mmCIF file of C-alpha atoms in Angstrom:
data_model
loop_
_atom_site.group_PDB
_atom_site.id
_atom_site.type_symbol
_atom_site.label_atom_id
_atom_site.label_comp_id
_atom_site.label_asym_id
_atom_site.label_seq_id
_atom_site.Cartn_x
_atom_site.Cartn_y
_atom_site.Cartn_z
ATOM 1 C CA MET A 676 66.182 51.470 -59.180
ATOM 2 C CA LYS A 677 63.522 52.353 -61.321
ATOM 3 C CA LEU A 678 62.833 55.990 -62.286
ATOM 4 C CA LEU A 679 59.270 56.865 -63.224
ATOM 5 C CA LEU A 680 59.804 60.144 -65.282
ATOM 6 C CA ILE A 681 56.940 62.317 -65.668
ATOM 7 C CA ARG A 682 56.289 65.603 -67.485
ATOM 8 C CA HIS A 683 54.124 68.126 -65.626
ATOM 9 C CA GLY A 684 50.496 68.864 -66.616
ATOM 10 C CA GLN A 685 49.344 71.610 -68.988
ATOM 11 C CA SER A 686 50.402 74.994 -67.759
ATOM 12 C CA VAL A 687 49.094 78.250 -68.659
ATOM 13 C CA ALA A 688 52.106 79.171 -70.923
ATOM 14 C CA ASN A 689 51.719 75.770 -72.692
ATOM 15 C CA SER A 690 48.074 76.736 -73.434
ATOM 16 C CA GLU A 691 49.224 80.017 -74.799
ATOM 17 C CA GLY A 692 51.988 78.488 -76.845
ATOM 18 C CA ARG A 693 54.800 80.300 -74.866
ATOM 19 C CA TRP A 694 58.290 78.975 -74.571
ATOM 20 C CA GLN A 695 58.863 78.424 -70.692
ATOM 21 C CA GLY A 696 62.209 77.447 -69.556
ATOM 22 C CA HIS A 697 62.456 79.180 -65.875
ATOM 23 C CA LEU A 698 59.027 80.913 -66.306
ATOM 24 C CA ASP A 699 57.017 79.882 -63.367
ATOM 25 C CA SER A 700 53.823 79.327 -65.071
ATOM 26 C CA PRO A 701 51.049 77.587 -63.149
ATOM 27 C CA LEU A 702 48.814 74.553 -64.332
ATOM 28 C CA THR A 703 45.481 75.181 -66.011
ATOM 29 C CA ASP A 704 42.432 73.375 -64.753
ATOM 30 C CA ARG A 705 43.170 70.792 -67.682
ATOM 31 C CA GLY A 706 46.639 70.449 -66.388
ATOM 32 C CA ARG A 707 45.243 69.438 -62.772
ATOM 33 C CA GLU A 708 43.067 66.992 -64.411
ATOM 34 C CA GLN A 709 45.741 65.403 -66.306
ATOM 35 C CA ALA A 710 47.680 65.057 -63.325
ATOM 36 C CA ARG A 711 44.892 63.368 -61.310
ATOM 37 C CA ALA A 712 43.965 61.055 -64.220
ATOM 38 C CA LEU A 713 47.714 59.951 -63.931
ATOM 39 C CA ALA A 714 47.571 59.672 -60.167
ATOM 40 C CA ARG A 715 44.424 57.375 -60.529
ATOM 41 C CA ARG A 716 46.128 55.110 -62.948
ATOM 42 C CA LEU A 717 49.313 54.833 -60.739
ATOM 43 C CA VAL A 718 47.086 53.881 -57.993
ATOM 44 C CA ARG A 719 45.082 51.389 -59.984
ATOM 45 C CA GLU A 720 48.346 49.806 -61.371
ATOM 46 C CA GLY A 721 49.723 49.597 -57.835
ATOM 47 C CA TRP A 722 52.849 51.593 -58.062
ATOM 48 C CA SER A 723 54.633 51.623 -54.581
ATOM 49 C CA VAL A 724 56.912 54.726 -54.877
ATOM 50 C CA SER A 725 59.761 55.459 -52.267
ATOM 51 C CA ALA A 726 59.898 59.320 -53.032
ATOM 52 C CA ILE A 727 58.929 61.880 -55.424
ATOM 53 C CA HIS A 728 61.517 64.328 -56.537
ATOM 54 C CA THR A 729 60.160 67.451 -58.323
ATOM 55 C CA SER A 730 61.250 70.457 -60.056
ATOM 56 C CA ASP A 731 60.392 73.477 -57.692
ATOM 57 C CA LEU A 732 58.613 75.399 -60.687
ATOM 58 C CA SER A 733 55.019 75.427 -59.965
ATOM 59 C CA ARG A 734 53.777 73.620 -62.873
ATOM 60 C CA ALA A 735 55.703 70.402 -61.716
ATOM 61 C CA ALA A 736 55.535 71.058 -58.125
ATOM 62 C CA GLU A 737 51.572 71.064 -58.366
ATOM 63 C CA THR A 738 51.741 67.975 -60.558
ATOM 64 C CA ALA A 739 53.765 66.141 -57.927
ATOM 65 C CA GLU A 740 51.641 67.392 -55.164
ATOM 66 C CA ILE A 741 48.497 65.759 -56.714
ATOM 67 C CA LEU A 742 50.575 62.467 -57.423
ATOM 68 C CA GLY A 743 52.058 62.513 -53.849
ATOM 69 C CA SER A 744 48.550 62.868 -52.077
ATOM 70 C CA ALA A 745 47.458 59.806 -54.312
ATOM 71 C CA LEU A 746 50.490 57.671 -53.805
ATOM 72 C CA GLN A 747 51.227 58.683 -50.186
ATOM 73 C CA ALA A 748 54.746 59.304 -51.057
ATOM 74 C CA PRO A 749 57.230 61.817 -49.634
ATOM 75 C CA LEU A 750 57.737 64.832 -51.893
ATOM 76 C CA PHE A 751 60.931 66.662 -52.276
ATOM 77 C CA LEU A 752 61.554 70.032 -54.303
ATOM 78 C CA ASP A 753 64.635 69.993 -56.262
ATOM 79 C CA GLU A 754 65.708 73.141 -58.380
ATOM 80 C CA ARG A 755 68.200 71.108 -60.129
ATOM 81 C CA LEU A 756 65.175 69.512 -61.940
ATOM 82 C CA ARG A 757 63.911 72.687 -63.523
ATOM 83 C CA GLU A 758 63.588 73.133 -67.075
ATOM 84 C CA TYR A 759 66.572 74.545 -69.185
ATOM 85 C CA ASP A 760 67.033 78.437 -69.028
ATOM 86 C CA ILE A 761 66.333 79.541 -72.511
ATOM 87 C CA GLY A 762 67.408 83.249 -71.478
ATOM 88 C CA LYS A 763 65.683 86.167 -73.503
ATOM 89 C CA LEU A 764 63.214 83.672 -75.168
ATOM 90 C CA THR A 765 61.501 83.113 -71.933
ATOM 91 C CA GLY A 766 57.828 83.816 -72.144
ATOM 92 C CA LEU A 767 57.896 84.310 -75.843
ATOM 93 C CA ASN A 768 55.752 82.491 -78.376
ATOM 94 C CA ARG A 769 57.145 81.289 -81.661
ATOM 95 C CA GLY A 770 55.943 84.244 -83.607
ATOM 96 C CA GLU A 771 57.732 86.685 -81.304
ATOM 97 C CA VAL A 772 60.961 84.540 -81.406
ATOM 98 C CA GLU A 773 60.653 84.654 -85.156
ATOM 99 C CA THR A 774 60.242 88.542 -85.325
ATOM 100 C CA LEU A 775 63.053 89.252 -82.373
ATOM 101 C CA TYR A 776 65.467 86.204 -83.002
ATOM 102 C CA PRO A 777 64.978 85.019 -86.687
ATOM 103 C CA ASP A 778 68.316 83.438 -86.872
ATOM 104 C CA VAL A 779 68.128 81.858 -83.755
ATOM 105 C CA LEU A 780 64.820 80.154 -84.738
ATOM 106 C CA ARG A 781 66.274 79.225 -88.008
ATOM 107 C CA ALA A 782 69.021 77.358 -86.343
ATOM 108 C CA LEU A 783 66.749 75.634 -83.841
ATOM 109 C CA ASP A 784 64.675 74.359 -86.700
ATOM 110 C CA GLN A 785 67.407 73.387 -89.006
ATOM 111 C CA SER A 786 70.794 72.683 -87.201
ATOM 112 C CA PRO A 787 71.402 69.369 -85.754
ATOM 113 C CA VAL A 788 73.113 70.763 -82.566
ATOM 114 C CA TRP A 789 71.610 72.995 -79.934
ATOM 115 C CA PRO A 790 72.362 76.481 -81.152
ATOM 116 C CA ALA A 791 73.425 79.375 -78.835
ATOM 117 C CA LEU A 792 70.555 81.293 -77.239
ATOM 118 C CA PRO A 793 70.804 84.869 -76.027
ATOM 119 C CA GLY A 794 71.057 84.526 -72.200
ATOM 120 C CA GLU A 795 70.804 80.964 -72.248
ATOM 121 C CA GLU A 796 72.139 78.531 -69.187
ATOM 122 C CA GLY A 797 74.275 76.497 -71.485
ATOM 123 C CA ASN A 798 74.112 72.701 -71.940
ATOM 124 C CA GLU A 799 77.241 72.162 -69.596
ATOM 125 C CA ALA A 800 75.792 73.875 -66.670
ATOM 126 C CA PHE A 801 72.142 72.114 -67.545
ATOM 127 C CA LEU A 802 73.888 68.591 -67.833
ATOM 128 C CA GLY A 803 75.801 69.086 -64.621
ATOM 129 C CA ARG A 804 72.822 69.962 -62.217
ATOM 130 C CA ILE A 805 71.016 66.869 -63.929
ATOM 131 C CA VAL A 806 73.671 64.571 -63.180
ATOM 132 C CA SER A 807 74.020 65.813 -59.689
ATOM 133 C CA ALA A 808 70.547 65.230 -58.999
ATOM 134 C CA LEU A 809 70.702 61.509 -60.517
ATOM 135 C CA ASP A 810 73.710 60.889 -58.304
ATOM 136 C CA ASP A 811 71.931 61.848 -55.426
ATOM 137 C CA PHE A 812 69.091 59.600 -56.175
ATOM 138 C CA ARG A 813 71.340 56.605 -56.782
ATOM 139 C CA SER A 814 73.132 57.300 -53.381
ATOM 140 C CA THR A 815 69.724 57.832 -51.434
ATOM 141 C CA HIS A 816 67.700 55.011 -52.986
ATOM 142 C CA ASN A 817 68.547 51.374 -53.179
ATOM 143 C CA GLN A 818 68.091 49.082 -56.024
ATOM 144 C CA GLU A 819 64.420 47.898 -55.226
ATOM 145 C CA HIS A 820 63.177 51.525 -54.915
ATOM 146 C CA VAL A 821 60.632 53.040 -57.356
ATOM 147 C CA VAL A 822 61.557 56.861 -57.504
ATOM 148 C CA VAL A 823 59.282 59.481 -59.199
ATOM 149 C CA VAL A 824 60.899 62.429 -61.008
ATOM 150 C CA VAL A 825 58.200 65.303 -61.869
ATOM 151 C CA THR A 826 59.820 67.685 -64.411
ATOM 152 C CA HIS A 827 59.917 69.172 -67.654
ATOM 153 C CA GLY A 828 60.248 68.257 -71.556
ATOM 154 C CA ARG A 829 63.820 69.219 -72.118
ATOM 155 C CA THR A 830 64.826 68.189 -68.763
ATOM 156 C CA LEU A 831 63.421 64.676 -69.330
ATOM 157 C CA ALA A 832 65.292 64.429 -72.753
ATOM 158 C CA MET A 833 68.573 65.364 -71.453
ATOM 159 C CA ILE A 834 68.150 62.903 -68.562
ATOM 160 C CA LEU A 835 67.554 60.126 -71.093
ATOM 161 C CA ALA A 836 70.302 61.384 -73.401
ATOM 162 C CA HIS A 837 72.797 61.269 -70.201
ATOM 163 C CA LEU A 838 71.615 57.741 -69.388
ATOM 164 C CA LEU A 839 71.961 56.444 -72.730
ATOM 165 C CA GLY A 840 74.938 58.156 -73.577
ATOM 166 C CA LEU A 841 73.894 60.581 -76.180
ATOM 167 C CA ASP A 842 75.739 63.817 -77.232
ATOM 168 C CA PRO A 843 74.320 66.414 -75.160
ATOM 169 C CA ASP A 844 74.955 69.153 -77.570
ATOM 170 C CA ARG A 845 72.843 67.585 -80.383
ATOM 171 C CA HIS A 846 69.021 67.789 -80.479
ATOM 172 C CA THR A 847 67.519 64.683 -78.638
ATOM 173 C CA PRO A 848 64.901 62.372 -80.351
ATOM 174 C CA PHE A 849 62.588 62.671 -77.542
ATOM 175 C CA ARG A 850 59.080 64.340 -77.347
ATOM 176 C CA PHE A 851 57.063 64.124 -73.819
ATOM 177 C CA GLY A 852 53.393 65.025 -73.538
ATOM 178 C CA ASN A 853 51.887 66.869 -70.605
ATOM 179 C CA THR A 854 51.684 64.130 -67.601
ATOM 180 C CA SER A 855 53.451 61.432 -69.961
ATOM 181 C CA PHE A 856 55.525 58.969 -67.972
ATOM 182 C CA SER A 857 58.421 56.924 -69.004
ATOM 183 C CA VAL A 858 60.160 54.181 -66.798
ATOM 184 C CA VAL A 859 63.735 53.634 -66.862
ATOM 185 C CA GLU A 860 65.623 50.778 -64.945
ATOM 186 C CA LEU A 861 68.817 51.976 -63.538
ATOM 187 C CA HIS A 862 71.438 49.028 -63.314
ATOM 188 C CA PRO A 863 75.052 49.323 -62.339
ATOM 189 C CA HIS A 864 76.586 48.970 -65.697
ATOM 190 C CA ARG A 865 73.312 50.083 -67.961
ATOM 191 C CA SER A 866 69.953 51.680 -68.154
ATOM 192 C CA LEU A 867 66.969 50.104 -69.714
ATOM 193 C CA ILE A 868 63.737 52.037 -71.117
ATOM 194 C CA VAL A 869 60.777 50.249 -70.096
ATOM 195 C CA CYS A 870 58.377 52.583 -71.581
ATOM 196 C CA LEU A 871 58.354 55.912 -72.813
ATOM 197 C CA ASN A 872 55.962 58.690 -73.291
ATOM 198 C CA ASP A 873 52.965 56.758 -72.068
ATOM 199 C CA LEU A 874 49.870 58.809 -72.402
ATOM 200 C CA GLY A 875 47.341 56.048 -71.821
ATOM 201 C CA HIS A 876 45.776 57.522 -68.738
ATOM 202 C CA LEU A 877 44.532 60.534 -70.816
ATOM 203 C CA GLU A 878 41.329 60.333 -72.813
ATOM 204 C CA GLN A 879 41.688 61.937 -76.208
ATOM 205 C CA GLY A 880 40.237 65.234 -75.095
ATOM 206 C CA LEU A 881 42.766 65.495 -72.505
ATOM 207 C CA ARG A 882 45.809 65.133 -74.487
#
């Protein structure tokens, strides 16, 4: 089975520099155009998709709807694919975090491990829901299927960390642009990254 892992298009909170977590921020017009550009590329390249599984947060769900319409693939909302819940940091920008939680921001910038955030979800619960979703994908789809997963930056990073056996409590080495796609092949005893953070469908002005 191939997983086509996609980050949502630009959201309003992205454009304002706000940390989102579970904040339900819609796409901007730019985000919708990013999603349409990705959809055109996937159609042009002939991707045959069995299903699209998406976070139920609107920035991901709307991205998935644009892709689903173009690819004529069934779409399934799944709250397990939501972004990490960052608790009291939700909706704040970096300056506000620095003012309200300077020690937390310092730890985020300097610590090799994920620090405790006030009111956060916790990595154990986060990883648990992601693994549950991945297990369901494996049981529902066969080895020949291409499955699209539309989700969020840290969720994508945790998916890859899990598939590659990385420590989930450490900062991951992955960064994903809006509507980037990555392809992972899932085999019985290993996972292979075919491409990572591909933004080739976006003109420079849309990145």
